mmCIF file of C-alpha atoms in Angstrom:
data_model
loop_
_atom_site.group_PDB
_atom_site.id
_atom_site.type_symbol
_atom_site.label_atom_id
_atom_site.label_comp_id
_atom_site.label_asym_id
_atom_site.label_seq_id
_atom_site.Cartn_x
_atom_site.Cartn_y
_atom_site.Cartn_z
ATOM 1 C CA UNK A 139 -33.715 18.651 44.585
ATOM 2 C CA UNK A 140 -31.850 19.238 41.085
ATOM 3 C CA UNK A 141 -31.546 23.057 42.363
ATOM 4 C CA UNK A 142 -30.056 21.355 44.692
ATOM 5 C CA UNK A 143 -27.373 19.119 43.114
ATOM 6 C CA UNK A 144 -26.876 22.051 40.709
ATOM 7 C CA UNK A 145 -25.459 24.471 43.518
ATOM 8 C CA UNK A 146 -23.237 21.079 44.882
ATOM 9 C CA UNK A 147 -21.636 20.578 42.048
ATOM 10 C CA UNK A 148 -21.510 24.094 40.790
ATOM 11 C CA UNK A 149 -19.811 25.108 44.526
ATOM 12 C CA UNK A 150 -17.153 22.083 44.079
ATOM 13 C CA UNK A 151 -16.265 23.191 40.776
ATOM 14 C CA UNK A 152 -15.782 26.213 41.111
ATOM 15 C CA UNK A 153 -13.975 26.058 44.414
ATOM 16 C CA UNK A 154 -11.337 23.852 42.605
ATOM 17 C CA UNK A 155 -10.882 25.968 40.247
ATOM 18 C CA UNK A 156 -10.426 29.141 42.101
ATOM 19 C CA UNK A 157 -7.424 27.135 43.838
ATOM 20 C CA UNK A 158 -7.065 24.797 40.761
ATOM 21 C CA UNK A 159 -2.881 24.426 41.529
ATOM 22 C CA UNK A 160 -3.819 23.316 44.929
ATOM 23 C CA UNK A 161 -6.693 20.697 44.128
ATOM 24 C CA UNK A 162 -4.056 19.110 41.578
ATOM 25 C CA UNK A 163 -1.651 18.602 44.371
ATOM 26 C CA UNK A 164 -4.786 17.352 46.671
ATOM 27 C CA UNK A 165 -4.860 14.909 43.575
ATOM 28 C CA UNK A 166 -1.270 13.749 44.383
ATOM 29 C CA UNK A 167 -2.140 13.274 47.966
ATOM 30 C CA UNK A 168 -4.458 10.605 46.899
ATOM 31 C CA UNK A 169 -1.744 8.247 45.883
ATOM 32 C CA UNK A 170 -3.622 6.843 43.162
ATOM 33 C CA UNK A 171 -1.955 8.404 40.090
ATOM 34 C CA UNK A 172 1.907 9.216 40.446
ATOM 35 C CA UNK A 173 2.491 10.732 36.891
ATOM 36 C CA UNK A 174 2.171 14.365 36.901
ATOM 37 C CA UNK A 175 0.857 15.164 33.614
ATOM 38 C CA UNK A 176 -2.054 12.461 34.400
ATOM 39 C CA UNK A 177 -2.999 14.238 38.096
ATOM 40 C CA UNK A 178 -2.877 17.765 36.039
ATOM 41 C CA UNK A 179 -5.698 16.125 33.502
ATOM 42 C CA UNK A 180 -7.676 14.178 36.330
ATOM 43 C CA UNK A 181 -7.824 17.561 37.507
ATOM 44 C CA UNK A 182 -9.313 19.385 34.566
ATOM 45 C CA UNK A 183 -11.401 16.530 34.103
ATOM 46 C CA UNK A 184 -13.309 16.639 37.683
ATOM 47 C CA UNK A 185 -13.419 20.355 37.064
ATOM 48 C CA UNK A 186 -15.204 20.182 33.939
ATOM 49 C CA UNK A 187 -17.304 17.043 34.715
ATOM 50 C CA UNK A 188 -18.946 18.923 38.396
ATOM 51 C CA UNK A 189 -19.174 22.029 35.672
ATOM 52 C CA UNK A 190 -20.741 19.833 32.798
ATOM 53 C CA UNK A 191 -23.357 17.881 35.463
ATOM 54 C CA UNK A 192 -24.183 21.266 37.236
ATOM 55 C CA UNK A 193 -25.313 22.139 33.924
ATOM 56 C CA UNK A 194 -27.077 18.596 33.151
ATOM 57 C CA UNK A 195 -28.845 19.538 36.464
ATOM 58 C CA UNK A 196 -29.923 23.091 35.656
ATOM 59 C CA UNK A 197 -31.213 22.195 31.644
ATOM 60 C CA UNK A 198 -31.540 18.363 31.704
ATOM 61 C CA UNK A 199 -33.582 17.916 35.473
ATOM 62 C CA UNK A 200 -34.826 14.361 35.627
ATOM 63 C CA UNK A 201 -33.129 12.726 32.563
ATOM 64 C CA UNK A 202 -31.337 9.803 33.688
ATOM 65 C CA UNK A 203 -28.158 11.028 32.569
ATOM 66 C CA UNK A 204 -27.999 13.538 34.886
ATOM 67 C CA UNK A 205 -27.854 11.308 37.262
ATOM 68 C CA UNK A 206 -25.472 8.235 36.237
ATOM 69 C CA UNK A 207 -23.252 11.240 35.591
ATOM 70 C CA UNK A 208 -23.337 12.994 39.028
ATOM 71 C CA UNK A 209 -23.491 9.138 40.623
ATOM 72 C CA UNK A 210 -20.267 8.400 38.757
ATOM 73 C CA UNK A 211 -18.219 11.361 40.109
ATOM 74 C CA UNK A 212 -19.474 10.600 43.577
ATOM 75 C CA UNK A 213 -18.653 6.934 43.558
ATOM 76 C CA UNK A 214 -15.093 7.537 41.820
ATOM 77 C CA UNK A 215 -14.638 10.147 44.952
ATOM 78 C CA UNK A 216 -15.760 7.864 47.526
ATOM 79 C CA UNK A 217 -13.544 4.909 45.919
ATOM 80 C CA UNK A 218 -10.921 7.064 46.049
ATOM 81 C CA UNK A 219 -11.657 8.198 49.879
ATOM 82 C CA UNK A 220 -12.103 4.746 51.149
ATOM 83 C CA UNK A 221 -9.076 4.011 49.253
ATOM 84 C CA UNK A 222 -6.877 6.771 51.670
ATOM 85 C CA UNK A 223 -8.882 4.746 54.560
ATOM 86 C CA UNK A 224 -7.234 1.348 53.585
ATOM 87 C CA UNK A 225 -4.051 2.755 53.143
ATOM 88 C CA UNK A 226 -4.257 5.186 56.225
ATOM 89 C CA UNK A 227 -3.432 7.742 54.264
ATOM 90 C CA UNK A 228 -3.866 11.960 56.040
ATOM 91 C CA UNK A 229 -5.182 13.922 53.176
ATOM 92 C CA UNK A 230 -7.120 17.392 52.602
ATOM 93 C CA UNK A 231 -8.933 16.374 50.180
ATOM 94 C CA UNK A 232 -10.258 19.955 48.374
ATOM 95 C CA UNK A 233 -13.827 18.820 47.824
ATOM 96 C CA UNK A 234 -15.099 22.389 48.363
ATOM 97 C CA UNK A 235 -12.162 24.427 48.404
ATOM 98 C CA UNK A 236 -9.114 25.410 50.584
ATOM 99 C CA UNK A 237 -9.149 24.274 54.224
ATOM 100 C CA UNK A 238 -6.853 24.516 57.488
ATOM 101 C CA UNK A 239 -7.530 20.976 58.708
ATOM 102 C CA UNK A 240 -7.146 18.105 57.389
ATOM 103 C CA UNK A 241 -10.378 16.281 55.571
ATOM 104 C CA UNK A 242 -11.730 13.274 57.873
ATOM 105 C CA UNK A 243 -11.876 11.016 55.616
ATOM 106 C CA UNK A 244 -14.901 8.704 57.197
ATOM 107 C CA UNK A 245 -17.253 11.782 57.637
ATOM 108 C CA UNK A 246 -16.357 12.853 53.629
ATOM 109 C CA UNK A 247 -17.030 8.683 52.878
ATOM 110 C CA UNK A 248 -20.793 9.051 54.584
ATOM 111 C CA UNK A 249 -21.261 12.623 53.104
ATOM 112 C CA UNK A 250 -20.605 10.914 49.795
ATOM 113 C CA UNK A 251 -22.799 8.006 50.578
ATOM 114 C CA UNK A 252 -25.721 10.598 51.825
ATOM 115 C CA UNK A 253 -25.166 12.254 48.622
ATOM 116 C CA UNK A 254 -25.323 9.063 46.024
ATOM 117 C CA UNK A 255 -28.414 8.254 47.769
ATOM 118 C CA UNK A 256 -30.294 11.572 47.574
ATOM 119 C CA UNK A 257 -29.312 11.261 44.321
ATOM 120 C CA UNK A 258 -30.264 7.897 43.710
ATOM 121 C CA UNK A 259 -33.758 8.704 45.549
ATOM 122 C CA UNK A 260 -34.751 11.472 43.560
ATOM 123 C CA UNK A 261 -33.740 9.986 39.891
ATOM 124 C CA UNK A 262 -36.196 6.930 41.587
ATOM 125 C CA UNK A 263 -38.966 9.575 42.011
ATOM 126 C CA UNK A 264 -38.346 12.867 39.236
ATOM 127 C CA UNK A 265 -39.894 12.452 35.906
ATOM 128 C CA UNK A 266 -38.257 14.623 33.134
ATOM 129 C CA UNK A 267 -38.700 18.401 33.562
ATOM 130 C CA UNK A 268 -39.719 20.339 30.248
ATOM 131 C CA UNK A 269 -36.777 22.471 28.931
ATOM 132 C CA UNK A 270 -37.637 26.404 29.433
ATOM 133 C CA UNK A 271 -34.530 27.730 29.033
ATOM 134 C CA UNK A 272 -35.185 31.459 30.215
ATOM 135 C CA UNK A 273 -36.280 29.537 33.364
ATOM 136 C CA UNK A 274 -33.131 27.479 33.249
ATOM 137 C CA UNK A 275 -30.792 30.411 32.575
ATOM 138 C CA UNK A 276 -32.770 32.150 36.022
ATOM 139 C CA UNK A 277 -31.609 28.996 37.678
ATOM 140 C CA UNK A 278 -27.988 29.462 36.498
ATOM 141 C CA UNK A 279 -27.635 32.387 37.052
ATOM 142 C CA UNK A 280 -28.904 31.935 41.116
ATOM 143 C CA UNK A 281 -26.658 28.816 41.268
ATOM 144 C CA UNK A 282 -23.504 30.791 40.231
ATOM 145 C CA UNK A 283 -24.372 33.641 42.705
ATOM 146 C CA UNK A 284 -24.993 31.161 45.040
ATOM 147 C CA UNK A 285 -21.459 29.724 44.474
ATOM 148 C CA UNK A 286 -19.478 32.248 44.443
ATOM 149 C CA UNK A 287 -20.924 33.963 47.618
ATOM 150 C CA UNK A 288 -20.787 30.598 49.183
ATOM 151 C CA UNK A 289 -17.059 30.592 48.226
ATOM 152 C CA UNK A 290 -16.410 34.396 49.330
ATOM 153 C CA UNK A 291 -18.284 33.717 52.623
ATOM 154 C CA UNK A 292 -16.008 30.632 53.063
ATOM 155 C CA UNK A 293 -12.910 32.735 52.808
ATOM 156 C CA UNK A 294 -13.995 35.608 55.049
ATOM 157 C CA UNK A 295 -14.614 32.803 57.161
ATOM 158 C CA UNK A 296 -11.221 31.000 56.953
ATOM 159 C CA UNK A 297 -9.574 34.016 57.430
ATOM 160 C CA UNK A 298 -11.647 34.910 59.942
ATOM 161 C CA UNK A 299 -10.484 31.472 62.070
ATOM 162 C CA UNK A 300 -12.250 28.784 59.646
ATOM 163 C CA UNK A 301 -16.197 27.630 60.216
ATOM 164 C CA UNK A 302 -17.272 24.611 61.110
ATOM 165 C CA UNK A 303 -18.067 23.838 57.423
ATOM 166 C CA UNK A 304 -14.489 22.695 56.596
ATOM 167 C CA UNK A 305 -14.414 20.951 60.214
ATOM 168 C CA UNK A 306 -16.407 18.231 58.586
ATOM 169 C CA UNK A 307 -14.323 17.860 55.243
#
């Protein structure tokens, strides 16, 4: 499962920041934070956090950390989402990247859910991996790759007419 939550995150990150001026504006959309300057950090900051616990994933599997860390992001998301619920609020929401449609927001809200529990689940039932980092840096390296072909593959597809992928952001 960490592979797992290593290639989520990893995807997410990067796909915001191959269209990081368009996930800041997806920021704006959210209504929460109106000063520029602020959405431009927030941005950098979920960037760097899905890059940092991809990482925690990959060299720290099983430490708790890990997974208060990737728990956090998901509930501040899912706040956020259920916030654009309350306030009725259309949105595309960039979790993984540039899409056509716009992101329905109740499927993203019990994607989000799904995910805090898997992740809840397997921090219940993982016991601290030993650190072997030529193992580790195999792992990386796969969950990049994995990534950025994900991310290519996307694009084709978009291009192509979308996939049914982004029909369920």
């Amino acid at each position: 499962m960490h592979i797992f939550f290593a290639a989520l995150f990893m995807l997410s990150s990067i796909s915001k920041i191959v269209d990081f001026q368009d996930f800041h504006l997806a920021i704006k959309q959210f209504g929460i934070i109106i000063n520029k300057k602020v959405i431009i950090l927030c941005a950098y900051l979920f960037v760097i956090s899905e890059l940092f616990i991809s990482l925690l994933f990959i060299f720290f599997t099983g430490h708790w950390l890990t997974y208060v860390s990737a728990i956090s992001i998901m509930l501040t998301f899912t706040i956020a989402l259920l916030r654009v619920i309350l306030d009725k609020k259309k949105i595309s929401c960039y979790c993984f990247g540039k899409s056509k449609k716009q992101t329905n927001v109740h499927v993203a809200v019990v994607r989000n859910t799904s995910i805090i529990a898997l992740l809840l689940v397997t921090l219940l039932f993982t016991s601290p991996a030993e650190l072997n980092v030529f193992e580790n840096l195999n792992i990386m390296i796969a969950v990049i790759l994995f990534s950025v072909i994900t991310l290519i593959s996307k694009e084709f597809l978009f291009d192509q007419g979308g996939s049914s992928f982004e029909s369920s952001q």
